[in-house]
């Protein structure tokens, strides 16, 4: 195949752009900013679960505390009624004994409930602190997520702008290359990965393999318009500027 040397040289930059475009597309799918955002969202899901469990524990403690207050109010009422009873006026010894027992039993129950109420009050206060802690953690994570979302949008914009610029430059270069030469480049690139590279003094600029002296001499002896290929990777080898 024959092609003007200027068109061949365009292929080197096109190959560099293709590598850059591939890298940008990979980066777009694997943004560090997206990974950071995903990690923060996962942390928030875990924190939300912890917050929900903390609220359930607090609600249980509040219900138990409310129930015990009600029971204590009932006992206070019983204690008042027992205290108001005049044992001496009761008609039988059994009635007087039962009244005395009631007074003692109510006092013991009140003391036991008050001790339990103290434990429940402590548990409720601990639950309130736990809920507040989880709430603060969620607020902090929400703030970090908002910042991470902005960073991700900026990264997407930057990658998109770079990709658009690279694709535009590639299109401009390709417009100055013949359809036949571009087709050859595209075929090799699709099959081998790199469609073209610069011919260095002793190696291929596409695959970086060392080339023997006979091959190098053959390339230099060929007319500049002759399209040559790397014997190792098949890429189009483009002579550097200043060589014929």
Short mmCIF file of C-alpha atoms in Angstrom, two decimals:
data_model
loop_
_atom_site.label_atom_id
_atom_site.label_comp_id
_atom_site.label_asym_id
_atom_site.label_seq_id
_atom_site.Cartn_x
_atom_site.Cartn_y
_atom_site.Cartn_z
CA UNK A 1 0.00 0.00 0.00
CA UNK A 2 1.20 3.51 -0.83
CA UNK A 3 0.24 6.65 1.11
CA UNK A 4 1.70 10.13 1.52
CA UNK A 5 4.08 10.33 4.48
CA UNK A 6 2.04 13.16 6.05
CA UNK A 7 -1.05 10.94 6.11
CA UNK A 8 0.98 8.13 7.65
CA UNK A 9 2.26 10.46 10.35
CA UNK A 10 -1.28 11.42 11.24
CA UNK A 11 -1.79 7.77 12.20
CA UNK A 12 0.73 8.04 15.04
CA UNK A 13 -1.25 10.82 16.71
CA UNK A 14 -4.51 9.01 15.95
CA UNK A 15 -3.12 5.92 17.72
CA UNK A 16 -2.10 8.04 20.72
CA UNK A 17 -5.56 9.59 20.77
CA UNK A 18 -7.20 6.17 20.56
CA UNK A 19 -5.19 5.06 23.59
CA UNK A 20 -6.18 8.24 25.42
CA UNK A 21 -9.83 7.82 24.47
CA UNK A 22 -9.79 4.21 25.70
CA UNK A 23 -8.22 5.35 28.96
CA UNK A 24 -10.80 8.09 29.42
CA UNK A 25 -13.65 5.68 28.77
CA UNK A 26 -12.21 3.28 31.32
CA UNK A 27 -11.80 6.12 33.80
CA UNK A 28 -15.38 7.24 33.17
CA UNK A 29 -16.58 3.77 34.19
CA UNK A 30 -14.23 3.55 37.18
CA UNK A 31 -14.12 7.04 38.64
CA UNK A 32 -12.39 7.19 42.06
CA UNK A 33 -14.99 9.82 42.95
CA UNK A 34 -17.75 7.31 42.20
CA UNK A 35 -16.03 4.67 44.33
CA UNK A 36 -15.75 7.15 47.21
CA UNK A 37 -19.42 8.07 46.84
CA UNK A 38 -20.47 4.40 46.77
CA UNK A 39 -18.44 3.74 49.92
CA UNK A 40 -20.05 6.68 51.73
CA UNK A 41 -23.51 5.54 50.68
CA UNK A 42 -22.76 2.06 52.00
CA UNK A 43 -21.59 3.58 55.29
CA UNK A 44 -24.83 5.56 55.45
CA UNK A 45 -26.93 2.44 54.86
CA UNK A 46 -25.13 0.74 57.74
CA UNK A 47 -25.48 3.83 59.93
CA UNK A 48 -29.20 4.10 59.09
CA UNK A 49 -29.65 0.50 60.21
CA UNK A 50 -27.88 1.27 63.48
CA UNK A 51 -30.02 4.38 63.94
CA UNK A 52 -33.20 2.38 63.37
CA UNK A 53 -32.16 -0.20 65.96
CA UNK A 54 -31.28 2.57 68.43
CA UNK A 55 -34.75 4.13 67.97
CA UNK A 56 -36.40 0.75 68.58
CA UNK A 57 -34.41 0.27 71.80
CA UNK A 58 -35.37 3.77 72.95
CA UNK A 59 -39.04 3.21 72.16
CA UNK A 60 -38.97 -0.07 74.13
CA UNK A 61 -37.34 1.69 77.06
CA UNK A 62 -39.88 4.54 76.93
CA UNK A 63 -42.83 2.11 76.84
CA UNK A 64 -41.44 0.15 79.80
CA UNK A 65 -40.79 3.41 81.67
CA UNK A 66 -44.31 4.66 81.01
CA UNK A 67 -45.82 1.34 82.07
CA UNK A 68 -43.85 1.34 85.30
CA UNK A 69 -44.93 4.90 86.13
CA UNK A 70 -48.52 3.78 85.69
CA UNK A 71 -47.95 0.79 87.97
CA UNK A 72 -46.27 3.03 90.53
CA UNK A 73 -49.24 5.41 90.46
CA UNK A 74 -51.57 2.48 91.12
CA UNK A 75 -49.40 1.37 94.03
CA UNK A 76 -49.35 4.87 95.48
CA UNK A 77 -53.13 4.82 95.37
CA UNK A 78 -53.18 1.43 97.13
CA UNK A 79 -50.70 2.70 99.71
CA UNK A 80 -52.92 5.74 100.42
CA UNK A 81 -55.95 3.51 100.81
CA UNK A 82 -54.04 1.14 103.10
CA UNK A 83 -52.75 4.02 105.20
CA UNK A 84 -56.27 5.37 105.57
CA UNK A 85 -57.52 2.07 106.94
CA UNK A 86 -58.02 2.05 110.72
CA UNK A 87 -56.96 -1.45 111.66
CA UNK A 88 -58.35 -1.14 115.19
CA UNK A 89 -61.82 -0.55 113.83
CA UNK A 90 -61.83 -3.78 111.81
CA UNK A 91 -64.21 -6.42 113.21
CA UNK A 92 -61.92 -9.48 113.13
CA UNK A 93 -58.31 -10.39 113.78
CA UNK A 94 -58.03 -11.77 110.25
CA UNK A 95 -59.18 -8.49 108.76
CA UNK A 96 -56.77 -6.56 110.93
CA UNK A 97 -53.92 -8.95 109.94
CA UNK A 98 -54.76 -8.62 106.23
CA UNK A 99 -54.80 -4.82 106.47
CA UNK A 100 -51.38 -4.77 108.13
CA UNK A 101 -50.02 -7.18 105.51
CA UNK A 102 -51.38 -4.97 102.72
CA UNK A 103 -49.59 -1.94 104.12
CA UNK A 104 -46.27 -3.78 104.31
CA UNK A 105 -46.68 -5.41 100.86
CA UNK A 106 -47.49 -2.13 99.15
CA UNK A 107 -44.46 -0.44 100.69
CA UNK A 108 -42.14 -3.25 99.52
CA UNK A 109 -43.63 -3.19 95.99
CA UNK A 110 -43.20 0.58 95.79
CA UNK A 111 -39.55 0.29 96.83
CA UNK A 112 -38.91 -2.47 94.25
CA UNK A 113 -40.60 -0.51 91.45
CA UNK A 114 -38.68 2.63 92.28
CA UNK A 115 -35.40 0.69 92.02
CA UNK A 116 -36.49 -0.75 88.67
CA UNK A 117 -37.65 2.69 87.57
CA UNK A 118 -34.16 4.04 88.21
CA UNK A 119 -32.69 1.35 85.95
CA UNK A 120 -35.25 2.11 83.24
CA UNK A 121 -34.56 5.83 83.51
CA UNK A 122 -30.86 5.14 83.00
CA UNK A 123 -31.64 2.88 80.02
CA UNK A 124 -33.92 5.52 78.50
CA UNK A 125 -31.30 8.24 78.88
CA UNK A 126 -28.68 5.96 77.31
CA UNK A 127 -31.12 5.28 74.47
CA UNK A 128 -31.67 8.98 73.89
CA UNK A 129 -27.89 9.54 73.75
CA UNK A 130 -27.51 6.61 71.34
CA UNK A 131 -30.22 7.96 69.04
CA UNK A 132 -28.63 11.41 69.13
CA UNK A 133 -25.22 9.89 68.32
CA UNK A 134 -26.59 7.99 65.31
CA UNK A 135 -28.45 11.10 64.16
CA UNK A 136 -25.25 13.14 64.25
CA UNK A 137 -23.44 10.39 62.37
CA UNK A 138 -26.11 10.39 59.65
CA UNK A 139 -25.93 14.18 59.38
CA UNK A 140 -22.16 13.98 58.98
CA UNK A 141 -22.42 11.27 56.33
CA UNK A 142 -25.12 13.22 54.48
CA UNK A 143 -22.77 16.20 54.34
CA UNK A 144 -19.91 14.05 53.06
CA UNK A 145 -22.19 12.44 50.47
CA UNK A 146 -23.31 15.85 49.20
CA UNK A 147 -19.66 16.90 48.81
CA UNK A 148 -18.79 13.59 47.13
CA UNK A 149 -21.69 13.94 44.69
CA UNK A 150 -20.39 17.36 43.63
CA UNK A 151 -16.86 15.95 43.21
CA UNK A 152 -18.24 13.10 41.09
CA UNK A 153 -20.16 15.52 38.86
CA UNK A 154 -17.00 17.59 38.37
CA UNK A 155 -15.01 14.46 37.53
CA UNK A 156 -17.67 13.33 35.04
CA UNK A 157 -17.60 16.77 33.43
CA UNK A 158 -13.79 16.81 33.23
CA UNK A 159 -13.60 13.34 31.72
CA UNK A 160 -16.40 14.17 29.30
CA UNK A 161 -14.69 17.37 28.19
CA UNK A 162 -11.36 15.57 27.70
CA UNK A 163 -13.08 12.78 25.80
CA UNK A 164 -14.91 15.22 23.56
CA UNK A 165 -11.68 17.10 22.83
CA UNK A 166 -9.78 13.91 22.01
CA UNK A 167 -12.55 12.61 19.76
CA UNK A 168 -12.79 15.94 17.96
CA UNK A 169 -9.04 16.01 17.34
CA UNK A 170 -9.14 12.42 16.09
CA UNK A 171 -11.94 13.23 13.67
CA UNK A 172 -9.97 16.20 12.33
CA UNK A 173 -6.89 14.04 11.76
CA UNK A 174 -8.85 11.17 10.22
CA UNK A 175 -10.38 13.60 7.73
CA UNK A 176 -6.87 14.17 6.34
CA UNK A 177 -6.16 10.45 5.89
CA UNK A 178 -7.36 8.49 2.88
CA UNK A 179 -10.24 6.09 3.38
CA UNK A 180 -8.06 3.16 2.33
CA UNK A 181 -5.30 3.95 4.83
CA UNK A 182 -7.80 4.60 7.65
CA UNK A 183 -9.52 1.31 6.90
CA UNK A 184 -6.18 -0.48 7.16
CA UNK A 185 -5.44 1.29 10.44
CA UNK A 186 -8.88 0.50 11.90
CA UNK A 187 -8.57 -3.17 10.89
CA UNK A 188 -5.20 -3.57 12.61
CA UNK A 189 -6.33 -1.62 15.68
CA UNK A 190 -9.43 -3.78 16.11
CA UNK A 191 -7.41 -6.98 15.75
CA UNK A 192 -4.17 -6.09 17.55
CA UNK A 193 -5.02 -3.15 19.82
CA UNK A 194 -2.53 -0.65 18.39
CA UNK A 195 -2.99 0.30 14.77
CA UNK A 196 0.15 2.39 14.29
CA UNK A 197 3.35 3.53 15.93
CA UNK A 198 6.50 5.42 15.16
CA UNK A 199 9.50 3.51 13.84
CA UNK A 200 12.31 4.02 16.34
CA UNK A 201 15.97 3.28 15.51
CA UNK A 202 15.78 -0.30 16.77
CA UNK A 203 12.20 -1.01 17.82
CA UNK A 204 8.50 -0.71 17.05
CA UNK A 205 6.79 2.23 18.72
CA UNK A 206 3.51 0.30 18.91
CA UNK A 207 4.56 -2.94 20.62
CA UNK A 208 8.04 -1.81 21.77
CA UNK A 209 9.61 -4.99 20.38
CA UNK A 210 13.22 -4.86 19.18
CA UNK A 211 13.58 -5.27 15.42
CA UNK A 212 16.52 -6.95 13.74
CA UNK A 213 18.98 -4.99 11.64
CA UNK A 214 17.89 -6.56 8.37
CA UNK A 215 14.29 -5.49 8.93
CA UNK A 216 15.32 -1.96 9.91
CA UNK A 217 17.52 -1.72 6.81
CA UNK A 218 14.67 -2.97 4.62
CA UNK A 219 12.33 -0.34 6.07
CA UNK A 220 14.83 2.46 5.46
CA UNK A 221 15.42 1.31 1.89
CA UNK A 222 11.70 1.34 1.08
CA UNK A 223 10.21 4.51 -0.44
CA UNK A 224 8.75 6.89 2.17
CA UNK A 225 5.29 6.48 0.66
CA UNK A 226 5.32 2.71 1.16
CA UNK A 227 3.21 1.69 4.14
CA UNK A 228 5.29 -0.69 6.26
CA UNK A 229 4.18 -2.95 9.11
CA UNK A 230 5.84 -4.26 12.24
CA UNK A 231 6.67 -7.94 11.73
CA UNK A 232 5.84 -8.59 15.41
CA UNK A 233 2.50 -6.85 16.00
CA UNK A 234 1.38 -5.88 12.48
CA UNK A 235 0.99 -2.19 13.35
CA UNK A 236 1.68 0.40 10.66
CA UNK A 237 5.15 1.80 11.32
CA UNK A 238 5.61 5.47 10.54
CA UNK A 239 9.04 6.87 9.84
CA UNK A 240 9.93 9.84 12.06
CA UNK A 241 10.15 13.32 10.62
CA UNK A 242 13.41 14.06 8.84
CA UNK A 243 13.73 10.56 7.37
CA UNK A 244 12.84 9.42 3.87
#
